[in-house]
Amino acid sequence: MRDSTFKSALSDRTAKTFMGVLFGATLLVTLLNQIFPPDSALHVSAYTVTLLGKYLCYALLALALDLVWGYCGILSLGHGAFFALGGYAMGMYLMRQIGDRGVYGNAELPDFMVFLNWSELPWYWHGFDQFWFAALMILLVPGLLAFVFGWLAFRSRVTGVYLSIITQALTYALMLAFFRNELGFGGNNGLTDFKDLLGFSLQSDGTRVALLMATAISLAFAFVLCRWITGSKLGRVVLAVRDAESRARFIGYRTEHYKLWVFTASAILAGIAGALYVPQVGIINPGEFSPLNSIELVVWVAVGGRATLYGAVIGAILVNYGKTVFTGIMPEAWLFALGGLFVAVTVFMPQGIVGLVEKHWPTLKQRFMKSDSNDDRPSAQGEPS
Amino acid sequence: MGDTFSRILAACLLIMLTSLSWAEELLPEETAPPQTTEETPAEEIAAPLSIQDILNQLTERSFDMKEAAIRQLAEQDSPRVIPLLNALMERELVHNRENDTISLGHKADGEWQLLDPVSEQPIGTVNSRAARPVVINNRLRTVINNQLALFALNSDNSDARAEAAEQLIGNDDPDMLSALRLRRESEDNARVIEQIDTALNIAALSSDDLTTRLNAIDTLSRNLHPEVKNSLNDRLRNTEVDAEKVALEKALARIDARIENFQTADTIFFGLSLGSVLLLAAIGLAITFGVMGVINMAHGELIMLGAYTTYVVQQLLPNSNEWSLLIALPAAFLVSAVVGIFIERFVIRFLYGRPLETLLATFGVSLILQQAVRVIFSPLNRTVITPDWMSGALQINPVFSLTYNRLYIIFFALAVFLGLLTLLKKTRLGLQVRAVSQNRTTARALGIRSERVNALTFGLGSGIAGIAGVALAQLTNVGPNLGQSYIIDSFMVVVFGGVGNLWGTLTAAFGLGIANKLLEPMAGAVLAKILVLIFIILFIQRKPRGLFPQRGRAAEE
Amino acid sequence: MSALDSLRETFRRDQVFDFMRQGTRSVSPGQLDAGDGKNILYLEDITVSFDGFKALNDLTMYIKTGELRCIIGPNGAGKSTMMDVITGKTRPDSGTCFFGQTLDLTRLSETDIATAGIGRKFQKPTVFPEHTAFENLELAMHDAKGTWHSLFTRMSGEQKSWIEETLAQVGLLEDRDKVAGLLSHGQKQWLEIGMVLMQKPQLLLVDEPIAGMTRQEVERTGQLLQSLAGKHSVVVVEHDMEFIRSIASTVTVLHQGSVLAEGTMDQVQNDPKVIEVYLGE
């Protein structure tokens, strides 16, 4: 069948493999953390659990970017903004959950508001003590911002680098705004000192593992969703818009609607990623809006390989793993490595790792098979040239 | 058409500043001295005392007695008067308790070294407890300052006279006023006359004669000295005469209106100076982005390299801050240009026609450059010394002054802009650059070595970024993040002005600079910046090709 | 005579207001109302200038319903700009451009114009390079074009066989699953013609259809275009005189942005003005 449905996307081979690896790894980490005692050699620390959870959030974010960049050709340099907005929505809920356990013991106001001598909760903080409301906002705020911004941009046909630059300006403006204390989101320090989520303490191993599982499930769901979207006729139109936008317009598609649809969907996914990220790392601050974050995200997708979905996931995990390792061993070299990665990927590896593997797969496979058969053969013949 | 329009706009911006700041100054000022009916009080005749005798009166505790002594001293016709008054101010006139006399004294090694006040010959030392500096209070300080000003008023140096007259503004001491009046008659320096008239007119406000007061009010209404406003307000509180009240209110309103105008001019000046910074930062980008279609995210770091070059040049020539900028300029151009050509040859060359990829690759380059600077120079900010001729300000009137560093940067930015324009319009390289930017294939077919032109163009744009760095180093701290803070602004300027249009870049830079500074007092610096960003985002969405778009088939690629 | 005709056209169209027609015929907005007239496209006094250069200069031209019209002219005569104006890519500085009786093309977007029934084949073949030939036709297919519809739609058997018929018509049935970017230049031309057909347009604008085609392909293109005329109105821009002679009934010559001559190929070729433009200097 040509047109995919959510069901068909769920059952195709790529999705199955993807989910197999994802859930396999998650379950393994979970079991190693839960079953083995902390002094065992096989024990996986809570730190590692959280680290993996963080990577998966980044992977979800990269997936969101791949949807707009890889498939629709919109290079957004502001996707970090949607991630951060989702994170702030979650952070506000977690802030309200602290209640009177804060430093000032004020049940009505978060600590930073008490510190700033605010007398009452700003109107936009109301409702965030309810999880359902926060969850709604996690989807709605990034989605709405993307919708309004995209509507303005795509309607007036802002494309290419112009769009990239104004998305960058968007996240930059948001960063400046969130740094301001007056805005009521904790200014410079952001939101932190969270206690619990839905009644479960964020410090406990159980909650950490549960958050990891939730992230893995969200990632799997988003992956299948993206497979469905890209496999449908909508996906083909979006690809057509990427390759020849004016042609698509001349055969009757409102290309701005398609771009807007994909951009908004992607922003919502990014928001979800941010919301899952915040309880795991325990803080959200305006630094998340920094243009550098958004552009780093682009390199994850570029390293993995565009327009493949799983490439984005692989890229996000690999680059961030590299970052963890590098900043541990020699922190000052990390920016050199990242910078070099940007240059190397764009100049030498435009299709990313996935593209590289796909290109060389036949040769690799052949060689692998050959060496296999060589082992079986008893004769001591030399290597075939 | 767009070109002409942008030129007109740019010209208007410049005219706005000049007209606001100087137009009023060019109006003929009525600098008539106040008509006064006051009689000069009869001078007291002092007994002939020696300077040492007069000084010895300062041993009195009473400040009134001391004041009398000071005034007496000031009336002496001796070259020692000014040094002695100064010494009194500096607490270097000491009371020797052993013989109850006054002499000059320096404290050294726990002892007072005493000097004769007239001859300055050493007269021995006393224990530190045996002598004490003459104590003066603020009132006496004012008296001394006024006396010193009075002396300076007759100095040969016109600057000293002007300063002295300025010092005496607001003074109502009859002696001072008569001295001022006397000076006014023989004075021929316009600046000094202006200050004296201000002082005399303010004094005339307290005259008993209504006509004198009204004349003074009218004259003062054209005067921006802060003391004028205070005196007028004082007078407004004290007067009972209706006609005078009306005149005072009118005068105050007029002064306020003028102050407001000058504050606007001041804001616009600051806006222009921010605009010229933006212009300097963006103009190199206008070349690489506008002419070549290359998104160079490392542009900010090329600016940073220019700033660091300035720093290094200063370190190498520690004793020549006055002219080391002249070396820093070409050096910064070269450093940034070489790095730029390097980037073009090793990265961008492979990415022509893929603007999004150049964006990513050059961003990587920017990270590397930043980190390299952090490793070499440390992540801390470095200070670049501003040469003397760039510090200070051009005082146009008491409420409006132009700081030299900003003034120079405005002219410098315009000079760079015009230089670049000439280069592109008149030289062979410029012709080739424009040819390659319009149609690579045709240009190549005509025998233009497009590779070389690309490298040179990129080098040119980068070199200008370096020059911008030299200028920026005079205004801000030099640190690894210097470039980052300018890159988004620079892109905004280029995009707002219309890609590929240098005049558009000029207009956009000054327009955005002024808009930013106009918004700042209302919204605060950060919010102003956010508002400007939002404005540009909305603007680009309405006019995606900027203020001055290119039209025609070529633009639709 | 033709001036009188055009005068009559103008008056007739401008004096019949929409509300007066209600009851006799209902036309929903955005739909083509071909009217009872014999023309489908009305271009009047169109001027387009780029930085002072007039690409079109007071161009006035009418296309009859079901007609096959060829447009020729030297480079820079304004042929492509005219196509751009009709399809909404370029807005004229002045003049009117009506499709049927009611659709003012100068106010509609490219998408609206395409939906209203104007299909265009570009001078440089533009197909979707990463899609297969089949998918290219599927995308162009006359169907609802909304986002949510595209997400949930599944192709019906009818639609599938329609695509296959068109593939056969343009000779790409064997290459149906080949990515369009890998097709030869001629095949891309055919594919684009196929895409225009899938739109079921009332009016086809075909810009240089035979560039890069072999002799046989040229012949087949000619036949195809002729077979389309009648059901559709077809406007062909071409340089190849032989080809035009083989297919055209009426030829319009553009020069410096306005109509230089109009008539049969023979009339046009013997027109002294045309000879001067092509051979002069």
PDB file of C-alpha atoms in Angstrom, chain A residues 153-343:
ATOM      1  CA  ALA A 153       6.675  33.956   7.661  1.00  0.00           C
ATOM      2  CA  PHE A 154       5.344  31.439   5.165  1.00  0.00           C
ATOM      3  CA  ARG A 155       2.476  33.629   4.038  1.00  0.00           C
ATOM      4  CA  SER A 156       4.929  36.301   2.952  1.00  0.00           C
ATOM      5  CA  ARG A 157       7.227  33.649   1.498  1.00  0.00           C
ATOM      6  CA  VAL A 158      10.208  34.180   3.715  1.00  0.00           C
ATOM      7  CA  THR A 159      12.432  31.265   2.774  1.00  0.00           C
ATOM      8  CA  GLY A 160      15.935  29.895   2.910  1.00  0.00           C
ATOM      9  CA  VAL A 161      18.541  31.766   4.843  1.00  0.00           C
ATOM     10  CA  TYR A 162      16.190  34.634   5.571  1.00  0.00           C
ATOM     11  CA  LEU A 163      13.922  32.291   7.454  1.00  0.00           C
ATOM     12  CA  SER A 164      16.882  30.757   9.254  1.00  0.00           C
ATOM     13  CA  ILE A 165      18.064  34.154  10.367  1.00  0.00           C
ATOM     14  CA  ILE A 166      14.713  35.340  11.627  1.00  0.00           C
ATOM     15  CA  THR A 167      14.149  32.091  13.519  1.00  0.00           C
ATOM     16  CA  GLN A 168      17.502  32.732  15.119  1.00  0.00           C
ATOM     17  CA  ALA A 169      16.419  36.251  15.941  1.00  0.00           C
ATOM     18  CA  LEU A 170      13.238  34.822  17.443  1.00  0.00           C
ATOM     19  CA  THR A 171      15.050  32.601  19.901  1.00  0.00           C
ATOM     20  CA  TYR A 172      17.532  35.391  20.621  1.00  0.00           C
ATOM     21  CA  ALA A 173      14.711  37.813  21.422  1.00  0.00           C
ATOM     22  CA  LEU A 174      13.076  35.211  23.654  1.00  0.00           C
ATOM     23  CA  MET A 175      16.359  34.640  25.443  1.00  0.00           C
ATOM     24  CA  LEU A 176      16.749  38.354  26.155  1.00  0.00           C
ATOM     25  CA  ALA A 177      13.149  38.491  27.338  1.00  0.00           C
ATOM     26  CA  PHE A 178      13.437  35.485  29.649  1.00  0.00           C
ATOM     27  CA  PHE A 179      16.578  36.926  31.203  1.00  0.00           C
ATOM     28  CA  ARG A 180      14.450  39.764  32.531  1.00  0.00           C
ATOM     29  CA  ASN A 181      13.187  39.324  36.077  1.00  0.00           C
ATOM     30  CA  GLU A 182      10.087  41.367  35.252  1.00  0.00           C
ATOM     31  CA  LEU A 183       8.809  38.663  32.948  1.00  0.00           C
ATOM     32  CA  GLY A 184       8.161  36.408  35.905  1.00  0.00           C
ATOM     33  CA  PHE A 185      10.033  33.272  34.904  1.00  0.00           C
ATOM     34  CA  GLY A 186      12.858  33.493  37.372  1.00  0.00           C
ATOM     35  CA  GLY A 187      15.130  35.687  35.223  1.00  0.00           C
ATOM     36  CA  ASN A 188      18.732  34.640  35.021  1.00  0.00           C
ATOM     37  CA  ASN A 189      18.408  31.643  37.325  1.00  0.00           C
ATOM     38  CA  GLY A 190      15.345  30.212  35.679  1.00  0.00           C
ATOM     39  CA  LEU A 191      13.251  27.635  37.468  1.00  0.00           C
ATOM     40  CA  THR A 192      14.893  25.023  39.660  1.00  0.00           C
ATOM     41  CA  ASP A 193      14.873  23.239  43.054  1.00  0.00           C
ATOM     42  CA  PHE A 194      12.034  21.018  41.911  1.00  0.00           C
ATOM     43  CA  LYS A 195      10.730  18.480  44.426  1.00  0.00           C
ATOM     44  CA  ASP A 196       8.282  16.126  42.831  1.00  0.00           C
ATOM     45  CA  LEU A 197       6.252  15.269  39.759  1.00  0.00           C
ATOM     46  CA  LEU A 198       2.721  13.884  40.125  1.00  0.00           C
ATOM     47  CA  GLY A 199       3.569  13.142  43.731  1.00  0.00           C
ATOM     48  CA  PHE A 200       6.742  11.143  43.006  1.00  0.00           C
ATOM     49  CA  SER A 201      10.012  12.523  44.290  1.00  0.00           C
ATOM     50  CA  LEU A 202      12.328  13.554  41.472  1.00  0.00           C
ATOM     51  CA  GLN A 203      15.320  12.419  43.491  1.00  0.00           C
ATOM     52  CA  SER A 204      14.323   8.774  43.705  1.00  0.00           C
ATOM     53  CA  ASP A 205      15.732   6.184  41.334  1.00  0.00           C
ATOM     54  CA  GLY A 206      12.259   4.913  40.605  1.00  0.00           C
ATOM     55  CA  THR A 207      11.078   8.261  39.265  1.00  0.00           C
ATOM     56  CA  ARG A 208      14.226   8.640  37.213  1.00  0.00           C
ATOM     57  CA  VAL A 209      13.727   5.260  35.632  1.00  0.00           C
ATOM     58  CA  ALA A 210      10.068   6.041  35.024  1.00  0.00           C
ATOM     59  CA  LEU A 211      10.995   9.310  33.352  1.00  0.00           C
ATOM     60  CA  LEU A 212      13.473   7.464  31.149  1.00  0.00           C
ATOM     61  CA  MET A 213      10.743   5.027  30.153  1.00  0.00           C
ATOM     62  CA  ALA A 214       8.315   7.858  29.469  1.00  0.00           C
ATOM     63  CA  THR A 215      10.912   9.555  27.286  1.00  0.00           C
ATOM     64  CA  ALA A 216      11.594   6.331  25.383  1.00  0.00           C
ATOM     65  CA  ILE A 217       7.886   5.791  24.798  1.00  0.00           C
ATOM     66  CA  SER A 218       7.427   9.389  23.657  1.00  0.00           C
ATOM     67  CA  LEU A 219      10.370   9.054  21.299  1.00  0.00           C
ATOM     68  CA  ALA A 220       8.985   5.815  19.862  1.00  0.00           C
ATOM     69  CA  PHE A 221       5.558   7.390  19.472  1.00  0.00           C
ATOM     70  CA  ALA A 222       7.012  10.465  17.797  1.00  0.00           C
ATOM     71  CA  PHE A 223       9.083   8.273  15.506  1.00  0.00           C
ATOM     72  CA  VAL A 224       6.068   6.312  14.352  1.00  0.00           C
ATOM     73  CA  LEU A 225       4.095   9.524  13.994  1.00  0.00           C
ATOM     74  CA  CYS A 226       6.796  11.038  11.821  1.00  0.00           C
ATOM     75  CA  ARG A 227       7.006   7.857   9.760  1.00  0.00           C
ATOM     76  CA  TRP A 228       3.292   8.090   9.215  1.00  0.00           C
ATOM     77  CA  ILE A 229       3.418  11.744   8.241  1.00  0.00           C
ATOM     78  CA  THR A 230       6.341  11.333   5.867  1.00  0.00           C
ATOM     79  CA  GLY A 231       4.836   8.200   4.337  1.00  0.00           C
ATOM     80  CA  SER A 232       1.475   9.805   3.623  1.00  0.00           C
ATOM     81  CA  LYS A 233       0.590  11.943   0.647  1.00  0.00           C
ATOM     82  CA  LEU A 234       1.144  14.909   2.938  1.00  0.00           C
ATOM     83  CA  GLY A 235       4.725  13.781   3.316  1.00  0.00           C
ATOM     84  CA  ARG A 236       5.142  13.616  -0.434  1.00  0.00           C
ATOM     85  CA  VAL A 237       3.700  17.088  -0.870  1.00  0.00           C
ATOM     86  CA  VAL A 238       6.041  18.400   1.810  1.00  0.00           C
ATOM     87  CA  LEU A 239       8.990  16.837   0.015  1.00  0.00           C
ATOM     88  CA  ALA A 240       7.747  18.386  -3.207  1.00  0.00           C
ATOM     89  CA  VAL A 241       7.630  21.766  -1.478  1.00  0.00           C
ATOM     90  CA  ARG A 242      11.213  21.268  -0.358  1.00  0.00           C
ATOM     91  CA  ASP A 243      12.457  20.392  -3.849  1.00  0.00           C
ATOM     92  CA  ALA A 244      10.414  22.704  -6.046  1.00  0.00           C
ATOM     93  CA  GLU A 245       8.142  24.971  -4.102  1.00  0.00           C
ATOM     94  CA  SER A 246       6.890  27.070  -6.961  1.00  0.00           C
ATOM     95  CA  ARG A 247       6.046  23.967  -8.992  1.00  0.00           C
ATOM     96  CA  ALA A 248       3.983  22.701  -6.083  1.00  0.00           C
ATOM     97  CA  ARG A 249       2.193  26.014  -6.025  1.00  0.00           C
ATOM     98  CA  PHE A 250       1.489  25.851  -9.738  1.00  0.00           C
ATOM     99  CA  ILE A 251      -0.218  22.503  -9.397  1.00  0.00           C
ATOM    100  CA  GLY A 252      -2.524  23.913  -6.787  1.00  0.00           C
ATOM    101  CA  TYR A 253      -1.012  23.281  -3.357  1.00  0.00           C
ATOM    102  CA  ARG A 254      -1.055  26.036  -0.798  1.00  0.00           C
ATOM    103  CA  THR A 255       2.556  25.424   0.081  1.00  0.00           C
ATOM    104  CA  GLU A 256       2.422  27.858   2.988  1.00  0.00           C
ATOM    105  CA  HIS A 257      -0.232  25.694   4.633  1.00  0.00           C
ATOM    106  CA  TYR A 258       1.902  22.610   4.316  1.00  0.00           C
ATOM    107  CA  LYS A 259       4.961  24.335   5.693  1.00  0.00           C
ATOM    108  CA  LEU A 260       2.923  25.765   8.520  1.00  0.00           C
ATOM    109  CA  TRP A 261       1.469  22.357   9.330  1.00  0.00           C
ATOM    110  CA  VAL A 262       4.849  20.688   9.487  1.00  0.00           C
ATOM    111  CA  PHE A 263       6.475  23.581  11.332  1.00  0.00           C
ATOM    112  CA  THR A 264       3.776  23.582  13.995  1.00  0.00           C
ATOM    113  CA  ALA A 265       3.790  19.801  14.391  1.00  0.00           C
ATOM    114  CA  SER A 266       7.549  19.917  14.747  1.00  0.00           C
ATOM    115  CA  ALA A 267       7.386  22.705  17.329  1.00  0.00           C
ATOM    116  CA  ILE A 268       4.945  20.664  19.408  1.00  0.00           C
ATOM    117  CA  LEU A 269       7.296  17.678  19.331  1.00  0.00           C
ATOM    118  CA  ALA A 270      10.153  19.956  20.377  1.00  0.00           C
ATOM    119  CA  GLY A 271       7.999  21.253  23.233  1.00  0.00           C
ATOM    120  CA  ILE A 272       7.329  17.718  24.431  1.00  0.00           C
ATOM    121  CA  ALA A 273      11.060  17.013  24.347  1.00  0.00           C
ATOM    122  CA  GLY A 274      11.674  20.088  26.488  1.00  0.00           C
ATOM    123  CA  ALA A 275       8.987  19.086  28.969  1.00  0.00           C
ATOM    124  CA  LEU A 276      10.539  15.637  29.412  1.00  0.00           C
ATOM    125  CA  TYR A 277      14.012  17.143  29.688  1.00  0.00           C
ATOM    126  CA  VAL A 278      13.341  19.536  32.555  1.00  0.00           C
ATOM    127  CA  PRO A 279      12.339  17.079  35.327  1.00  0.00           C
ATOM    128  CA  GLN A 280      15.356  14.926  34.455  1.00  0.00           C
ATOM    129  CA  VAL A 281      17.987  17.650  34.588  1.00  0.00           C
ATOM    130  CA  GLY A 282      16.168  19.552  37.333  1.00  0.00           C
ATOM    131  CA  ILE A 283      16.499  23.061  35.901  1.00  0.00           C
ATOM    132  CA  ILE A 284      15.333  25.276  33.076  1.00  0.00           C
ATOM    133  CA  ASN A 285      16.901  28.678  32.466  1.00  0.00           C
ATOM    134  CA  PRO A 286      17.062  31.237  29.647  1.00  0.00           C
ATOM    135  CA  GLY A 287      20.330  29.700  28.449  1.00  0.00           C
ATOM    136  CA  GLU A 288      18.202  27.081  26.716  1.00  0.00           C
ATOM    137  CA  PHE A 289      17.029  29.804  24.324  1.00  0.00           C
ATOM    138  CA  SER A 290      20.593  30.608  23.339  1.00  0.00           C
ATOM    139  CA  PRO A 291      21.055  30.576  19.548  1.00  0.00           C
ATOM    140  CA  LEU A 292      24.052  28.305  20.068  1.00  0.00           C
ATOM    141  CA  ASN A 293      21.824  25.518  21.384  1.00  0.00           C
ATOM    142  CA  SER A 294      19.533  25.684  18.392  1.00  0.00           C
ATOM    143  CA  ILE A 295      22.376  25.595  15.946  1.00  0.00           C
ATOM    144  CA  GLU A 296      24.083  22.750  17.781  1.00  0.00           C
ATOM    145  CA  LEU A 297      20.878  20.843  17.344  1.00  0.00           C
ATOM    146  CA  VAL A 298      21.187  21.315  13.596  1.00  0.00           C
ATOM    147  CA  VAL A 299      24.562  19.653  13.630  1.00  0.00           C
ATOM    148  CA  TRP A 300      23.163  16.590  15.428  1.00  0.00           C
ATOM    149  CA  VAL A 301      20.752  16.096  12.552  1.00  0.00           C
ATOM    150  CA  ALA A 302      23.426  16.832   9.972  1.00  0.00           C
ATOM    151  CA  VAL A 303      25.816  14.333  11.535  1.00  0.00           C
ATOM    152  CA  GLY A 304      23.170  11.626  11.656  1.00  0.00           C
ATOM    153  CA  GLY A 305      21.811  12.292   8.215  1.00  0.00           C
ATOM    154  CA  ARG A 306      18.873  14.361   7.078  1.00  0.00           C
ATOM    155  CA  ALA A 307      15.439  13.149   6.015  1.00  0.00           C
ATOM    156  CA  THR A 308      15.765   9.679   7.460  1.00  0.00           C
ATOM    157  CA  LEU A 309      14.339  10.269  10.966  1.00  0.00           C
ATOM    158  CA  TYR A 310      16.496   7.568  12.547  1.00  0.00           C
ATOM    159  CA  GLY A 311      19.555   9.469  11.332  1.00  0.00           C
ATOM    160  CA  ALA A 312      18.527  12.409  13.501  1.00  0.00           C
ATOM    161  CA  VAL A 313      18.152  10.125  16.519  1.00  0.00           C
ATOM    162  CA  ILE A 314      21.532   8.501  15.933  1.00  0.00           C
ATOM    163  CA  GLY A 315      23.181  11.878  15.390  1.00  0.00           C
ATOM    164  CA  ALA A 316      21.730  13.392  18.557  1.00  0.00           C
ATOM    165  CA  ILE A 317      22.838  10.484  20.712  1.00  0.00           C
ATOM    166  CA  LEU A 318      26.309  10.205  19.163  1.00  0.00           C
ATOM    167  CA  VAL A 319      27.156  13.897  19.287  1.00  0.00           C
ATOM    168  CA  ASN A 320      25.921  14.248  22.842  1.00  0.00           C
ATOM    169  CA  TYR A 321      27.765  11.152  23.926  1.00  0.00           C
ATOM    170  CA  GLY A 322      30.859  12.681  22.340  1.00  0.00           C
ATOM    171  CA  LYS A 323      30.195  15.898  24.235  1.00  0.00           C
ATOM    172  CA  THR A 324      29.900  14.041  27.562  1.00  0.00           C
ATOM    173  CA  VAL A 325      33.143  12.175  26.941  1.00  0.00           C
ATOM    174  CA  PHE A 326      35.018  15.231  25.664  1.00  0.00           C
ATOM    175  CA  THR A 327      33.954  17.636  28.374  1.00  0.00           C
ATOM    176  CA  GLY A 328      34.989  14.986  30.891  1.00  0.00           C
ATOM    177  CA  ILE A 329      38.494  14.493  29.525  1.00  0.00           C
ATOM    178  CA  MET A 330      39.454  17.868  28.068  1.00  0.00           C
ATOM    179  CA  PRO A 331      36.762  20.490  28.292  1.00  0.00           C
ATOM    180  CA  GLU A 332      38.606  23.176  26.346  1.00  0.00           C
ATOM    181  CA  ALA A 333      38.828  20.916  23.301  1.00  0.00           C
ATOM    182  CA  TRP A 334      35.098  20.353  22.999  1.00  0.00           C
ATOM    183  CA  LEU A 335      34.359  23.537  21.075  1.00  0.00           C
ATOM    184  CA  PHE A 336      37.201  22.769  18.678  1.00  0.00           C
ATOM    185  CA  ALA A 337      35.713  19.322  18.138  1.00  0.00           C
ATOM    186  CA  LEU A 338      32.202  20.677  17.680  1.00  0.00           C
ATOM    187  CA  GLY A 339      33.410  23.364  15.301  1.00  0.00           C
ATOM    188  CA  GLY A 340      35.383  20.828  13.341  1.00  0.00           C
ATOM    189  CA  LEU A 341      32.342  18.594  13.227  1.00  0.00           C
ATOM    190  CA  PHE A 342      30.254  21.386  11.685  1.00  0.00           C
ATOM    191  CA  VAL A 343      32.825  21.922   8.952  1.00  0.00           C
TER     192      VAL A 343
END
